[in-house]
Structure formats: structure tokens, C-alpha cells
mmCIF file of C-alpha atoms in Angstrom:
data_model
loop_
_atom_site.group_PDB
_atom_site.id
_atom_site.type_symbol
_atom_site.label_atom_id
_atom_site.label_comp_id
_atom_site.label_asym_id
_atom_site.label_seq_id
_atom_site.Cartn_x
_atom_site.Cartn_y
_atom_site.Cartn_z
ATOM 1 C CA MET A 1 147.571 40.012 -40.504
ATOM 2 C CA PRO A 2 144.688 40.181 -39.022
ATOM 3 C CA THR A 3 142.876 41.113 -41.703
ATOM 4 C CA ILE A 4 139.445 42.480 -41.073
ATOM 5 C CA THR A 5 136.581 42.921 -44.163
ATOM 6 C CA ILE A 6 133.991 44.873 -43.191
ATOM 7 C CA GLU A 7 130.900 44.618 -45.621
ATOM 8 C CA GLY A 8 128.467 47.138 -45.202
ATOM 9 C CA PRO A 9 126.183 49.756 -47.141
ATOM 10 C CA PRO A 10 127.912 52.984 -48.148
ATOM 11 C CA ILE A 11 129.535 55.494 -45.261
ATOM 12 C CA ASP A 12 131.137 58.640 -45.475
ATOM 13 C CA VAL A 13 135.076 59.224 -44.946
ATOM 14 C CA LYS A 14 134.347 60.691 -41.376
ATOM 15 C CA LYS A 15 132.701 57.184 -40.361
ATOM 16 C CA LYS A 16 135.642 55.302 -41.870
ATOM 17 C CA ARG A 17 138.176 56.907 -40.368
ATOM 18 C CA GLU A 18 136.366 56.199 -36.394
ATOM 19 C CA LEU A 19 135.469 52.888 -38.124
ATOM 20 C CA VAL A 20 139.243 52.019 -38.565
ATOM 21 C CA LYS A 21 140.717 53.405 -35.558
ATOM 22 C CA LYS A 22 138.255 51.388 -33.535
ATOM 23 C CA VAL A 23 138.379 48.441 -34.698
ATOM 24 C CA THR A 24 141.905 48.192 -34.964
ATOM 25 C CA GLY A 25 142.266 49.181 -31.441
ATOM 26 C CA ILE A 26 140.174 46.499 -30.346
ATOM 27 C CA ALA A 27 142.131 43.618 -32.396
ATOM 28 C CA VAL A 28 145.294 44.887 -31.048
ATOM 29 C CA ASN A 29 144.235 44.507 -27.846
ATOM 30 C CA ILE A 30 142.858 41.197 -28.161
ATOM 31 C CA TYR A 31 145.379 39.410 -30.934
ATOM 32 C CA LYS A 32 148.247 41.543 -29.516
ATOM 33 C CA ILE A 33 149.772 42.044 -32.710
ATOM 34 C CA GLU A 34 150.610 45.278 -34.313
ATOM 35 C CA HIS A 35 149.799 45.192 -38.075
ATOM 36 C CA ILE A 36 145.899 45.406 -38.759
ATOM 37 C CA THR A 37 144.861 46.266 -41.923
ATOM 38 C CA VAL A 38 141.295 46.731 -42.339
ATOM 39 C CA LEU A 39 138.943 46.897 -45.624
ATOM 40 C CA ILE A 40 135.674 48.629 -45.771
ATOM 41 C CA LYS A 41 133.369 47.375 -48.653
ATOM 42 C CA GLU A 42 130.480 49.509 -49.612
ATOM 43 C CA ASN A 43 127.615 47.656 -50.921
ATOM 44 C CA PRO A 44 125.334 49.599 -53.203
ATOM 45 C CA PRO A 45 121.319 48.464 -52.125
ATOM 46 C CA GLU A 46 120.700 46.713 -55.000
ATOM 47 C CA ASN A 47 123.470 44.250 -54.366
ATOM 48 C CA VAL A 48 122.446 42.812 -50.883
ATOM 49 C CA GLY A 49 119.778 40.766 -50.201
ATOM 50 C CA VAL A 50 118.109 40.091 -46.786
ATOM 51 C CA ASP A 51 115.666 37.613 -46.152
ATOM 52 C CA GLY A 52 115.101 37.136 -49.891
ATOM 53 C CA GLN A 53 114.705 40.491 -50.752
ATOM 54 C CA LEU A 54 117.126 43.154 -52.259
ATOM 55 C CA LEU A 55 117.725 46.118 -49.836
ATOM 56 C CA LEU A 56 116.672 48.338 -52.776
ATOM 57 C CA ASP A 57 113.223 46.935 -52.711
ATOM 58 C CA ARG A 58 113.089 46.705 -48.838
ATOM 59 C CA LYS A 59 113.532 50.521 -48.891
ATOM 60 C CA LYS A 60 110.844 51.408 -51.530
ATOM 61 C CA LEU A 61 108.357 49.270 -49.496
ATOM 62 C CA ALA A 62 109.464 50.815 -46.243
ATOM 63 C CA LYS A 63 108.951 53.951 -47.863
ATOM 64 C CA GLN A 64 105.810 53.433 -49.374
ATOM 65 C CA LYS A 65 104.403 52.161 -45.961
ATOM 66 C CA GLY A 66 105.943 55.377 -44.037
ATOM 67 C CA MET B 1 124.238 33.762 -41.168
ATOM 68 C CA PRO B 2 124.256 32.153 -43.772
ATOM 69 C CA THR B 3 125.977 34.685 -45.857
ATOM 70 C CA ILE B 4 126.352 34.055 -49.283
ATOM 71 C CA THR B 5 129.001 35.768 -51.620
ATOM 72 C CA ILE B 6 128.613 35.872 -55.084
ATOM 73 C CA GLU B 7 131.558 36.988 -57.332
ATOM 74 C CA GLY B 8 130.423 37.405 -60.907
ATOM 75 C CA PRO B 9 130.092 39.346 -64.119
ATOM 76 C CA PRO B 10 127.913 42.888 -64.030
ATOM 77 C CA ILE B 11 124.432 41.725 -64.318
ATOM 78 C CA ASP B 12 121.092 44.189 -64.104
ATOM 79 C CA VAL B 13 118.707 44.569 -60.955
ATOM 80 C CA LYS B 14 115.605 42.214 -62.187
ATOM 81 C CA LYS B 15 118.216 39.199 -62.393
ATOM 82 C CA LYS B 16 119.679 40.328 -58.679
ATOM 83 C CA ARG B 17 116.260 40.229 -57.724
ATOM 84 C CA GLU B 18 115.935 36.817 -58.978
ATOM 85 C CA LEU B 19 119.119 35.458 -57.646
ATOM 86 C CA VAL B 20 118.478 36.696 -54.319
ATOM 87 C CA LYS B 21 115.047 35.210 -53.967
ATOM 88 C CA LYS B 22 116.472 31.760 -55.476
ATOM 89 C CA VAL B 23 119.253 31.901 -53.770
ATOM 90 C CA THR B 24 117.906 32.270 -50.181
ATOM 91 C CA GLY B 25 115.453 29.790 -50.628
ATOM 92 C CA ILE B 26 117.307 27.322 -51.258
ATOM 93 C CA ALA B 27 119.640 28.203 -48.235
ATOM 94 C CA VAL B 28 116.956 28.296 -46.174
ATOM 95 C CA ASN B 29 115.881 24.480 -46.838
ATOM 96 C CA ILE B 30 118.791 23.403 -46.493
ATOM 97 C CA TYR B 31 120.021 25.302 -43.333
ATOM 98 C CA LYS B 32 116.619 25.730 -41.716
ATOM 99 C CA ILE B 33 117.680 29.142 -40.739
ATOM 100 C CA GLU B 34 115.734 31.973 -41.493
ATOM 101 C CA HIS B 35 118.244 35.408 -41.858
ATOM 102 C CA ILE B 36 120.149 34.637 -45.129
ATOM 103 C CA THR B 37 122.391 37.600 -46.694
ATOM 104 C CA VAL B 38 123.118 37.496 -49.963
ATOM 105 C CA LEU B 39 126.006 39.923 -51.056
ATOM 106 C CA ILE B 40 126.510 40.075 -55.205
ATOM 107 C CA LYS B 41 129.968 41.210 -56.551
ATOM 108 C CA GLU B 42 130.111 42.830 -59.830
ATOM 109 C CA ASN B 43 133.469 42.654 -61.259
ATOM 110 C CA PRO B 44 134.645 44.392 -64.230
ATOM 111 C CA PRO B 45 136.278 41.856 -67.184
ATOM 112 C CA GLU B 46 139.592 43.503 -67.017
ATOM 113 C CA ASN B 47 139.563 42.330 -63.279
ATOM 114 C CA VAL B 48 139.011 39.002 -63.747
ATOM 115 C CA GLY B 49 141.873 35.938 -64.867
ATOM 116 C CA VAL B 50 140.767 32.905 -66.020
ATOM 117 C CA ASP B 51 143.431 30.348 -66.799
ATOM 118 C CA GLY B 52 145.847 32.982 -66.895
ATOM 119 C CA GLN B 53 144.209 35.766 -69.252
ATOM 120 C CA LEU B 54 141.916 38.514 -68.245
ATOM 121 C CA LEU B 55 138.162 38.041 -69.184
ATOM 122 C CA LEU B 56 138.801 41.462 -70.794
ATOM 123 C CA ASP B 57 141.281 40.123 -73.601
ATOM 124 C CA ARG B 58 139.514 36.781 -73.872
ATOM 125 C CA LYS B 59 136.306 38.821 -75.274
ATOM 126 C CA LYS B 60 138.488 40.741 -77.606
ATOM 127 C CA LEU B 61 140.016 37.476 -79.000
ATOM 128 C CA ALA B 62 136.813 35.682 -79.407
ATOM 129 C CA LYS B 63 135.215 39.355 -81.482
ATOM 130 C CA GLN B 64 138.171 38.993 -83.721
ATOM 131 C CA LYS B 65 137.778 35.334 -84.404
ATOM 132 C CA GLY B 66 134.351 35.196 -84.316
ATOM 133 C CA MET C 1 133.616 32.496 -62.425
ATOM 134 C CA PRO C 2 130.962 32.915 -60.738
ATOM 135 C CA THR C 3 132.291 31.795 -57.472
ATOM 136 C CA ILE C 4 129.711 31.470 -54.868
ATOM 137 C CA THR C 5 131.265 31.234 -51.032
ATOM 138 C CA ILE C 6 128.776 30.235 -48.557
ATOM 139 C CA GLU C 7 129.586 31.043 -44.684
ATOM 140 C CA GLY C 8 127.370 28.841 -42.513
ATOM 141 C CA PRO C 9 127.260 26.396 -39.882
ATOM 142 C CA PRO C 10 128.751 22.667 -40.383
ATOM 143 C CA ILE C 11 126.253 20.507 -42.232
ATOM 144 C CA ASP C 12 126.498 16.875 -43.501
ATOM 145 C CA VAL C 13 127.607 15.653 -47.057
ATOM 146 C CA LYS C 14 123.858 15.277 -48.052
ATOM 147 C CA LYS C 15 123.313 18.614 -47.547
ATOM 148 C CA LYS C 16 126.180 19.868 -49.183
ATOM 149 C CA ARG C 17 125.534 17.835 -52.333
ATOM 150 C CA GLU C 18 121.955 19.354 -52.711
ATOM 151 C CA LEU C 19 123.212 23.067 -51.982
ATOM 152 C CA VAL C 20 125.552 22.579 -54.815
ATOM 153 C CA LYS C 21 123.748 21.500 -57.194
ATOM 154 C CA LYS C 22 120.572 23.706 -56.447
ATOM 155 C CA VAL C 23 122.738 26.948 -56.514
ATOM 156 C CA THR C 24 124.404 25.923 -59.255
ATOM 157 C CA GLY C 25 121.506 25.397 -61.255
ATOM 158 C CA ILE C 26 120.284 28.936 -60.483
ATOM 159 C CA ALA C 27 123.508 30.560 -61.346
ATOM 160 C CA VAL C 28 123.918 28.947 -64.798
ATOM 161 C CA ASN C 29 120.345 29.974 -65.567
ATOM 162 C CA ILE C 30 120.821 33.744 -64.223
ATOM 163 C CA TYR C 31 124.307 34.165 -65.147
ATOM 164 C CA LYS C 32 124.426 32.047 -68.608
ATOM 165 C CA ILE C 33 127.740 31.199 -67.690
ATOM 166 C CA GLU C 34 128.477 26.984 -67.180
ATOM 167 C CA HIS C 35 131.459 26.957 -64.977
ATOM 168 C CA ILE C 36 130.384 27.550 -61.646
ATOM 169 C CA THR C 37 132.574 26.975 -58.264
ATOM 170 C CA VAL C 38 130.919 26.770 -54.794
ATOM 171 C CA LEU C 39 132.467 26.956 -51.781
ATOM 172 C CA ILE C 40 130.931 25.722 -48.664
ATOM 173 C CA LYS C 41 132.744 27.192 -45.158
ATOM 174 C CA GLU C 42 131.438 25.364 -42.203
ATOM 175 C CA ASN C 43 132.060 27.828 -39.090
ATOM 176 C CA PRO C 44 131.931 26.199 -35.342
ATOM 177 C CA PRO C 45 129.829 28.210 -33.211
ATOM 178 C CA GLU C 46 132.031 29.370 -31.309
ATOM 179 C CA ASN C 47 133.377 31.315 -34.455
ATOM 180 C CA VAL C 48 130.557 33.274 -35.244
ATOM 181 C CA GLY C 49 128.911 36.216 -33.637
ATOM 182 C CA VAL C 50 125.320 37.173 -34.012
ATOM 183 C CA ASP C 51 124.265 40.798 -32.502
ATOM 184 C CA GLY C 52 127.291 40.676 -30.342
ATOM 185 C CA GLN C 53 127.051 37.376 -28.829
ATOM 186 C CA LEU C 54 128.964 34.012 -30.060
ATOM 187 C CA LEU C 55 126.401 31.219 -31.355
ATOM 188 C CA LEU C 56 128.018 29.011 -28.683
ATOM 189 C CA ASP C 57 126.736 31.360 -25.847
ATOM 190 C CA ARG C 58 123.359 31.812 -27.556
ATOM 191 C CA LYS C 59 122.686 28.225 -27.881
ATOM 192 C CA LYS C 60 123.351 27.699 -24.342
ATOM 193 C CA LEU C 61 120.921 30.237 -23.493
ATOM 194 C CA ALA C 62 118.401 28.863 -25.130
ATOM 195 C CA LYS C 63 118.957 25.562 -23.472
ATOM 196 C CA GLN C 64 118.636 26.937 -20.102
ATOM 197 C CA LYS C 65 115.613 28.512 -21.168
ATOM 198 C CA GLY C 66 114.297 25.558 -23.094
ATOM 199 C CA MET D 1 147.978 45.199 -47.780
ATOM 200 C CA PRO D 2 147.961 44.046 -50.618
ATOM 201 C CA THR D 3 146.371 40.559 -49.259
ATOM 202 C CA ILE D 4 146.148 37.448 -51.220
ATOM 203 C CA THR D 5 143.691 34.809 -50.417
ATOM 204 C CA ILE D 6 143.718 31.471 -51.960
ATOM 205 C CA GLU D 7 141.349 29.168 -51.806
ATOM 206 C CA GLY D 8 142.557 25.660 -53.075
ATOM 207 C CA PRO D 9 142.668 22.119 -52.303
ATOM 208 C CA PRO D 10 144.902 20.750 -49.287
ATOM 209 C CA ILE D 11 148.635 20.869 -49.720
ATOM 210 C CA ASP D 12 151.683 20.269 -48.254
ATOM 211 C CA VAL D 13 154.093 22.777 -46.356
ATOM 212 C CA LYS D 14 156.746 22.517 -48.857
ATOM 213 C CA LYS D 15 154.264 23.583 -51.548
ATOM 214 C CA LYS D 16 152.826 26.323 -48.823
ATOM 215 C CA ARG D 17 156.508 28.322 -48.527
ATOM 216 C CA GLU D 18 157.138 27.685 -52.216
ATOM 217 C CA LEU D 19 153.536 29.496 -52.644
ATOM 218 C CA VAL D 20 153.886 32.109 -50.584
ATOM 219 C CA LYS D 21 157.222 33.211 -51.627
ATOM 220 C CA LYS D 22 156.888 33.015 -55.643
ATOM 221 C CA VAL D 23 153.043 34.822 -55.153
ATOM 222 C CA THR D 24 154.650 37.568 -52.924
ATOM 223 C CA GLY D 25 157.684 38.554 -55.259
ATOM 224 C CA ILE D 26 155.140 38.688 -58.005
ATOM 225 C CA ALA D 27 153.010 41.392 -56.079
ATOM 226 C CA VAL D 28 156.080 43.118 -54.739
ATOM 227 C CA ASN D 29 156.789 43.562 -58.148
ATOM 228 C CA ILE D 30 153.688 45.030 -59.449
ATOM 229 C CA TYR D 31 152.386 46.892 -56.551
ATOM 230 C CA LYS D 32 155.299 48.441 -55.426
ATOM 231 C CA ILE D 33 154.529 47.820 -51.936
ATOM 232 C CA GLU D 34 156.418 45.414 -49.420
ATOM 233 C CA HIS D 35 154.233 44.310 -46.904
ATOM 234 C CA ILE D 36 151.881 41.132 -48.778
ATOM 235 C CA THR D 37 150.056 39.037 -46.503
ATOM 236 C CA VAL D 38 149.145 35.413 -48.414
ATOM 237 C CA LEU D 39 145.950 33.658 -46.617
ATOM 238 C CA ILE D 40 145.912 29.929 -47.901
ATOM 239 C CA LYS D 41 142.778 28.236 -47.255
ATOM 240 C CA GLU D 42 142.278 24.410 -47.679
ATOM 241 C CA ASN D 43 139.115 23.345 -48.732
ATOM 242 C CA PRO D 44 138.096 19.318 -48.293
ATOM 243 C CA PRO D 45 136.556 17.548 -51.454
ATOM 244 C CA GLU D 46 132.961 17.440 -49.947
ATOM 245 C CA ASN D 47 132.978 21.079 -49.266
ATOM 246 C CA VAL D 48 133.819 22.446 -53.053
ATOM 247 C CA GLY D 49 131.437 22.194 -56.100
ATOM 248 C CA VAL D 50 132.388 22.360 -59.611
ATOM 249 C CA ASP D 51 129.676 22.900 -62.167
ATOM 250 C CA GLY D 52 127.166 21.447 -59.591
ATOM 251 C CA GLN D 53 128.829 18.569 -58.246
ATOM 252 C CA LEU D 54 130.911 17.806 -55.063
ATOM 253 C CA LEU D 55 134.663 17.229 -56.120
ATOM 254 C CA LEU D 56 133.938 14.422 -53.385
ATOM 255 C CA ASP D 57 131.696 12.786 -55.898
ATOM 256 C CA ARG D 58 134.050 13.490 -59.129
ATOM 257 C CA LYS D 59 136.523 11.742 -57.413
ATOM 258 C CA LYS D 60 134.863 8.514 -56.848
ATOM 259 C CA LEU D 61 133.465 9.044 -60.457
ATOM 260 C CA ALA D 62 136.789 9.194 -61.872
ATOM 261 C CA LYS D 63 138.036 6.253 -60.135
ATOM 262 C CA GLN D 64 135.410 4.056 -61.048
ATOM 263 C CA LYS D 65 136.050 5.032 -64.731
ATOM 264 C CA GLY D 66 139.604 5.084 -64.516
ATOM 265 C CA MET E 1 139.537 26.121 -58.251
ATOM 266 C CA PRO E 2 141.631 27.151 -56.892
ATOM 267 C CA THR E 3 140.498 30.673 -56.549
ATOM 268 C CA ILE E 4 142.915 33.354 -55.640
ATOM 269 C CA THR E 5 141.834 37.029 -54.488
ATOM 270 C CA ILE E 6 143.820 40.171 -54.278
ATOM 271 C CA GLU E 7 142.975 42.829 -52.420
ATOM 272 C CA GLY E 8 145.581 45.829 -53.370
ATOM 273 C CA PRO E 9 145.058 49.413 -54.127
ATOM 274 C CA PRO E 10 144.126 50.192 -57.835
ATOM 275 C CA ILE E 11 146.351 49.307 -60.779
ATOM 276 C CA ASP E 12 146.344 49.857 -64.899
ATOM 277 C CA VAL E 13 145.245 47.209 -67.158
ATOM 278 C CA LYS E 14 149.035 46.417 -67.850
ATOM 279 C CA LYS E 15 149.671 45.332 -64.575
ATOM 280 C CA LYS E 16 146.546 43.504 -64.109
ATOM 281 C CA ARG E 17 147.282 41.257 -67.086
ATOM 282 C CA GLU E 18 150.732 40.629 -65.846
ATOM 283 C CA LEU E 19 149.565 39.901 -62.310
ATOM 284 C CA VAL E 20 147.278 37.436 -63.799
ATOM 285 C CA LYS E 21 149.495 35.562 -65.831
ATOM 286 C CA LYS E 22 152.187 35.181 -63.734
ATOM 287 C CA VAL E 23 150.228 34.475 -60.329
ATOM 288 C CA THR E 24 148.282 31.939 -62.514
ATOM 289 C CA GLY E 25 151.141 30.292 -63.713
ATOM 290 C CA ILE E 26 152.372 29.664 -60.314
ATOM 291 C CA ALA E 27 149.167 28.134 -59.145
ATOM 292 C CA VAL E 28 149.197 25.520 -62.105
ATOM 293 C CA ASN E 29 152.899 24.653 -61.093
ATOM 294 C CA ILE E 30 151.877 24.132 -57.161
ATOM 295 C CA TYR E 31 148.280 22.772 -57.678
ATOM 296 C CA LYS E 32 148.790 20.787 -60.834
ATOM 297 C CA ILE E 33 145.235 22.179 -61.527
ATOM 298 C CA GLU E 34 144.410 23.969 -64.912
ATOM 299 C CA HIS E 35 141.523 25.833 -64.164
ATOM 300 C CA ILE E 36 142.602 29.049 -62.040
ATOM 301 C CA THR E 37 140.491 32.261 -61.505
ATOM 302 C CA VAL E 38 141.888 35.368 -60.565
ATOM 303 C CA LEU E 39 139.735 38.278 -59.083
ATOM 304 C CA ILE E 40 141.749 41.559 -58.955
ATOM 305 C CA LYS E 41 139.597 43.715 -56.173
ATOM 306 C CA GLU E 42 141.072 47.641 -56.343
ATOM 307 C CA ASN E 43 140.257 49.354 -52.896
ATOM 308 C CA PRO E 44 140.196 53.363 -52.965
ATOM 309 C CA PRO E 45 142.502 54.517 -50.173
ATOM 310 C CA GLU E 46 139.700 56.012 -48.127
ATOM 311 C CA ASN E 47 138.499 52.354 -47.827
ATOM 312 C CA VAL E 48 141.645 50.790 -46.262
ATOM 313 C CA GLY E 49 143.027 50.969 -42.859
ATOM 314 C CA VAL E 50 146.522 49.976 -42.036
ATOM 315 C CA ASP E 51 147.589 50.166 -38.141
ATOM 316 C CA GLY E 52 144.123 52.218 -37.400
ATOM 317 C CA GLN E 53 144.596 55.086 -39.900
ATOM 318 C CA LEU E 54 142.918 55.129 -43.569
ATOM 319 C CA LEU E 55 145.456 55.209 -46.058
ATOM 320 C CA LEU E 56 144.099 58.337 -47.356
ATOM 321 C CA ASP E 57 145.001 59.989 -44.255
ATOM 322 C CA ARG E 58 148.599 58.868 -44.331
ATOM 323 C CA LYS E 59 149.168 59.792 -47.691
ATOM 324 C CA LYS E 60 148.123 63.191 -46.904
ATOM 325 C CA LEU E 61 150.590 63.175 -43.764
ATOM 326 C CA ALA E 62 153.374 62.017 -45.918
ATOM 327 C CA LYS E 63 153.162 64.744 -48.604
ATOM 328 C CA GLN E 64 152.954 67.725 -45.946
ATOM 329 C CA LYS E 65 156.369 65.958 -44.300
ATOM 330 C CA GLY E 66 157.454 65.285 -47.612
ATOM 331 C CA MET F 1 124.546 43.047 -42.803
ATOM 332 C CA PRO F 2 127.360 44.274 -41.845
ATOM 333 C CA THR F 3 129.219 41.136 -41.990
ATOM 334 C CA ILE F 4 132.551 41.375 -40.488
ATOM 335 C CA THR F 5 135.146 38.761 -41.253
ATOM 336 C CA ILE F 6 138.571 38.803 -39.128
ATOM 337 C CA GLU F 7 141.238 36.680 -40.365
ATOM 338 C CA GLY F 8 143.688 36.204 -37.636
ATOM 339 C CA PRO F 9 145.699 33.356 -35.589
ATOM 340 C CA PRO F 10 143.915 30.970 -33.149
ATOM 341 C CA ILE F 11 142.773 32.743 -30.502
ATOM 342 C CA ASP F 12 140.720 31.198 -27.310
ATOM 343 C CA VAL F 13 136.977 31.240 -26.650
ATOM 344 C CA LYS F 14 137.096 34.014 -23.992
ATOM 345 C CA LYS F 15 139.004 36.289 -26.790
ATOM 346 C CA LYS F 16 136.575 35.518 -29.220
ATOM 347 C CA ARG F 17 133.447 36.642 -27.388
ATOM 348 C CA GLU F 18 135.365 39.762 -26.112
ATOM 349 C CA LEU F 19 136.462 40.459 -29.623
ATOM 350 C CA VAL F 20 132.625 39.991 -30.950
ATOM 351 C CA LYS F 21 130.896 41.942 -28.232
ATOM 352 C CA LYS F 22 133.519 44.898 -28.925
ATOM 353 C CA VAL F 23 133.773 45.015 -32.885
ATOM 354 C CA THR F 24 129.517 44.776 -32.803
ATOM 355 C CA GLY F 25 129.367 47.753 -30.550
ATOM 356 C CA ILE F 26 131.284 49.808 -32.809
ATOM 357 C CA ALA F 27 129.534 48.988 -35.906
ATOM 358 C CA VAL F 28 126.042 49.344 -34.378
ATOM 359 C CA ASN F 29 127.244 52.805 -33.427
ATOM 360 C CA ILE F 30 128.803 53.699 -36.617
ATOM 361 C CA TYR F 31 126.097 51.924 -39.009
ATOM 362 C CA LYS F 32 122.961 52.802 -37.043
ATOM 363 C CA ILE F 33 121.747 49.107 -37.860
ATOM 364 C CA GLU F 34 120.932 46.270 -35.592
ATOM 365 C CA HIS F 35 122.108 43.107 -37.101
ATOM 366 C CA ILE F 36 125.770 42.769 -37.331
ATOM 367 C CA THR F 37 127.141 39.029 -37.611
ATOM 368 C CA VAL F 38 131.059 38.715 -37.086
ATOM 369 C CA LEU F 39 132.866 35.692 -38.645
ATOM 370 C CA ILE F 40 136.214 34.500 -36.568
ATOM 371 C CA LYS F 41 138.697 32.675 -39.111
ATOM 372 C CA GLU F 42 141.575 30.941 -37.363
ATOM 373 C CA ASN F 43 144.439 30.083 -39.695
ATOM 374 C CA PRO F 44 147.393 28.192 -38.840
ATOM 375 C CA PRO F 45 150.825 29.493 -39.104
ATOM 376 C CA GLU F 46 151.760 27.095 -42.038
ATOM 377 C CA ASN F 47 148.773 28.770 -43.837
ATOM 378 C CA VAL F 48 149.718 32.583 -43.563
ATOM 379 C CA GLY F 49 152.546 34.120 -45.337
ATOM 380 C CA VAL F 50 153.821 37.478 -44.219
ATOM 381 C CA ASP F 51 156.249 39.452 -46.666
ATOM 382 C CA GLY F 52 157.059 35.913 -48.491
ATOM 383 C CA GLN F 53 157.736 33.802 -45.797
ATOM 384 C CA LEU F 54 155.253 31.419 -43.344
ATOM 385 C CA LEU F 55 154.613 32.269 -40.317
ATOM 386 C CA LEU F 56 155.544 28.699 -39.293
ATOM 387 C CA ASP F 57 158.920 29.839 -40.425
ATOM 388 C CA ARG F 58 158.981 33.315 -38.694
ATOM 389 C CA LYS F 59 158.475 31.674 -35.646
ATOM 390 C CA LYS F 60 161.150 29.252 -35.729
ATOM 391 C CA LEU F 61 163.580 31.589 -36.661
ATOM 392 C CA ALA F 62 162.335 33.863 -33.885
ATOM 393 C CA LYS F 63 163.091 30.962 -31.395
ATOM 394 C CA GLN F 64 166.498 30.257 -32.816
ATOM 395 C CA LYS F 65 167.291 33.886 -32.458
ATOM 396 C CA GLY F 66 165.995 34.420 -29.420
#
């Protein structure tokens, strides 16, 4: 502990590496505790709803409008 | 916020769409807050235990009895 | 399972009762599974950050602008 | 990691101590990893819904019947 | 409820079966409640950070040193 | 989304403000998404187990040794 869980869209390994490094650095500074675990959760756009709509559908709509 | 996480078995996109729409509608009514995020988590039957038994094994047993 | 976790601000018991009843109804319809658990998590405004700012501070600012 | 989160009703410290000790022992055996974190979350009966009903209300009903 | 979520690395079905059985046994003893749900979450090494470093990178480093 | 949940010990409001601001800044940079929610969860030392022991007991032992 602390354990930090990040629920977001899929990202590449490079970004995961940066995310873990930077978020851990902040947490160590604030909590003054060394052992930080970070869990990155990647959610496909058909499994996330924002304001009542799947991200999948919002993206399709955005493309059609685009 | 609010953020609603639903841990269940796999479902198809049509059901996800309906789930997100309806659950968000209720949450908006009760919390009087617009920005609702819903995360649908799909768990394979070998990763869920109910009453000490994997869902995977319960299904097999049910079939044998069936 | 399914287990539904709702992270939101504090609400009164009447709203909790309504929230649990309605969200469960939807989940039963979609998943065709009877045993639904709902966990309502109440977060004080100083423990929630939106767009980089504590809800506590956003509320104070909104009042000042009021 | 592993991190184990237990969502349940309130329990006393003695039970928490036993829960943490025993669950960690099992996890170490299975995962062959030493660093196990256990988070015990205590949920008041008005924040938990089972089959569409708050635990708070189920308990009241059970008492009336009892 | 109780619902127990275990965030760890991938494991095989045999271990999942054992994990669910044993953890449930303990929880039933301590909570004196029958209905226990266990969710096993498997995290790939590129999605977990420990002490600021992805597990993926720690494993590579360990191999090089090995 | 993204939603970031931080499970740690209790901290004061000043630290919460800093934590939310900095973690959100990093997440915006990496995900290129504006709407970030951060949930800070404060766990009392009797509800957290590390390596099979409650934090409560580890602190007591450390004091006795200290």
C-alpha cells in the first residue's frame, strides 16, 4: 500500500511505463511510503459508458459527423 | 463521478448499450448529477467463485445433472 | 454476481433504497441472473478530484461566484 | 501485488487480524509471491443491497418476523 | 456479500479452484455468512507497476542479471 | 474516464489537493483526455494487512522496538 488503480482506455507499453513511473513518484512524495503498486486497467470502448452512451457509439457518431 | 462498476459475466454489445443507458438514467435521477461513467467488467467463468466453487465447475456439474 | 459498485457523493437512506431497487431490476433483466449485490460507496467532497480539483474546492468557488 | 480487497459487513479487530493472516497465508502458497496486501472494507447495512433490498431493511423485516 | 477481489498475475485453473475454495472457507468462518463471491483478476506484467517500474521490465532485468 | 482510485492511509486535505492536482496532470498528458476523476480512499491501520499482519499491529511492534 498505497495501491493505485487506473481505469482507462488501452494504451501502449511506453505510456504505461511513463504512467507508472510518474504516478509512483508523486505518491511516494505525498505518502512518504516506498511500496507503491499501480494497476493499469484497459477498458475496450464497448465496455465503457459516458453520459449513458457506450464510448464505442460515441466514436462512431463523432466519425460520421467528422 | 458517480462512477458505476458492474462486475458480471460476458454479455453482447446490445445488452451493454441497454445496461449503460438505463443504469445512467437512474443514477442521474437519484444523484442529480449529469456526468456518470459506467464500467462493464466481463469475468470468464473460471475467474469467478460462488460459494467456494468456480462458475466453470458449477456449469459443468449442472450440465451433467441436466 | 453480478456485483455493482456505485462510487458517488453521500445520499440519504431513501435514495439508497430507490437506487438499489431500480439498479437491481435492470441488472436482473439484462443478465438473467437473480443474485445481484449493490455496494453504495459515499465519498466526502475532500476525497474526490474532478479535472484536477477537489470537489470541496469546486464547491467553495461556486459559492463565492454564486 | 497480489492485492486482495474484501467487501463485507463491519467486523471486530480480532476477526480482521485472523482474516488477514489466513487469507495472506493462502495467497502466498498459491501465488508463490511474498508481498500480499489485504484491504478490509466495512460496509454499513444501509449501503448494501442484496436482491434489490437494502441489508438494513432485510434485517428489520427478519426481526419483525422473528 | 462478502465479495472478495483478488488482483494478481495470471494463474492456471487448478490454482484458481484452490484459491476460491480456501479463501471462501476462511471468509465463511469469520463472517458467518454463506454467500461469498470471489473475483480473480489476472493482470499482465506490462499492466502492473511495483515501486515505479513495470513488472515486465523488472522481469527482463532479473533475467539479464540471472 | 479515466478514473483513478488511490487506496492509502489517511492524509490531510492539503496533501489530497496536491495528490489530485499532480496525478490528474500526468493522466491528462498520457491519455490525452481531459475528464479525469480521482477517488482518494483512506484506510484505517486496522483495516489493512501487509504480509499477513495488520498495519495496526506492525506500528505497535515498531514502537515497542523503537
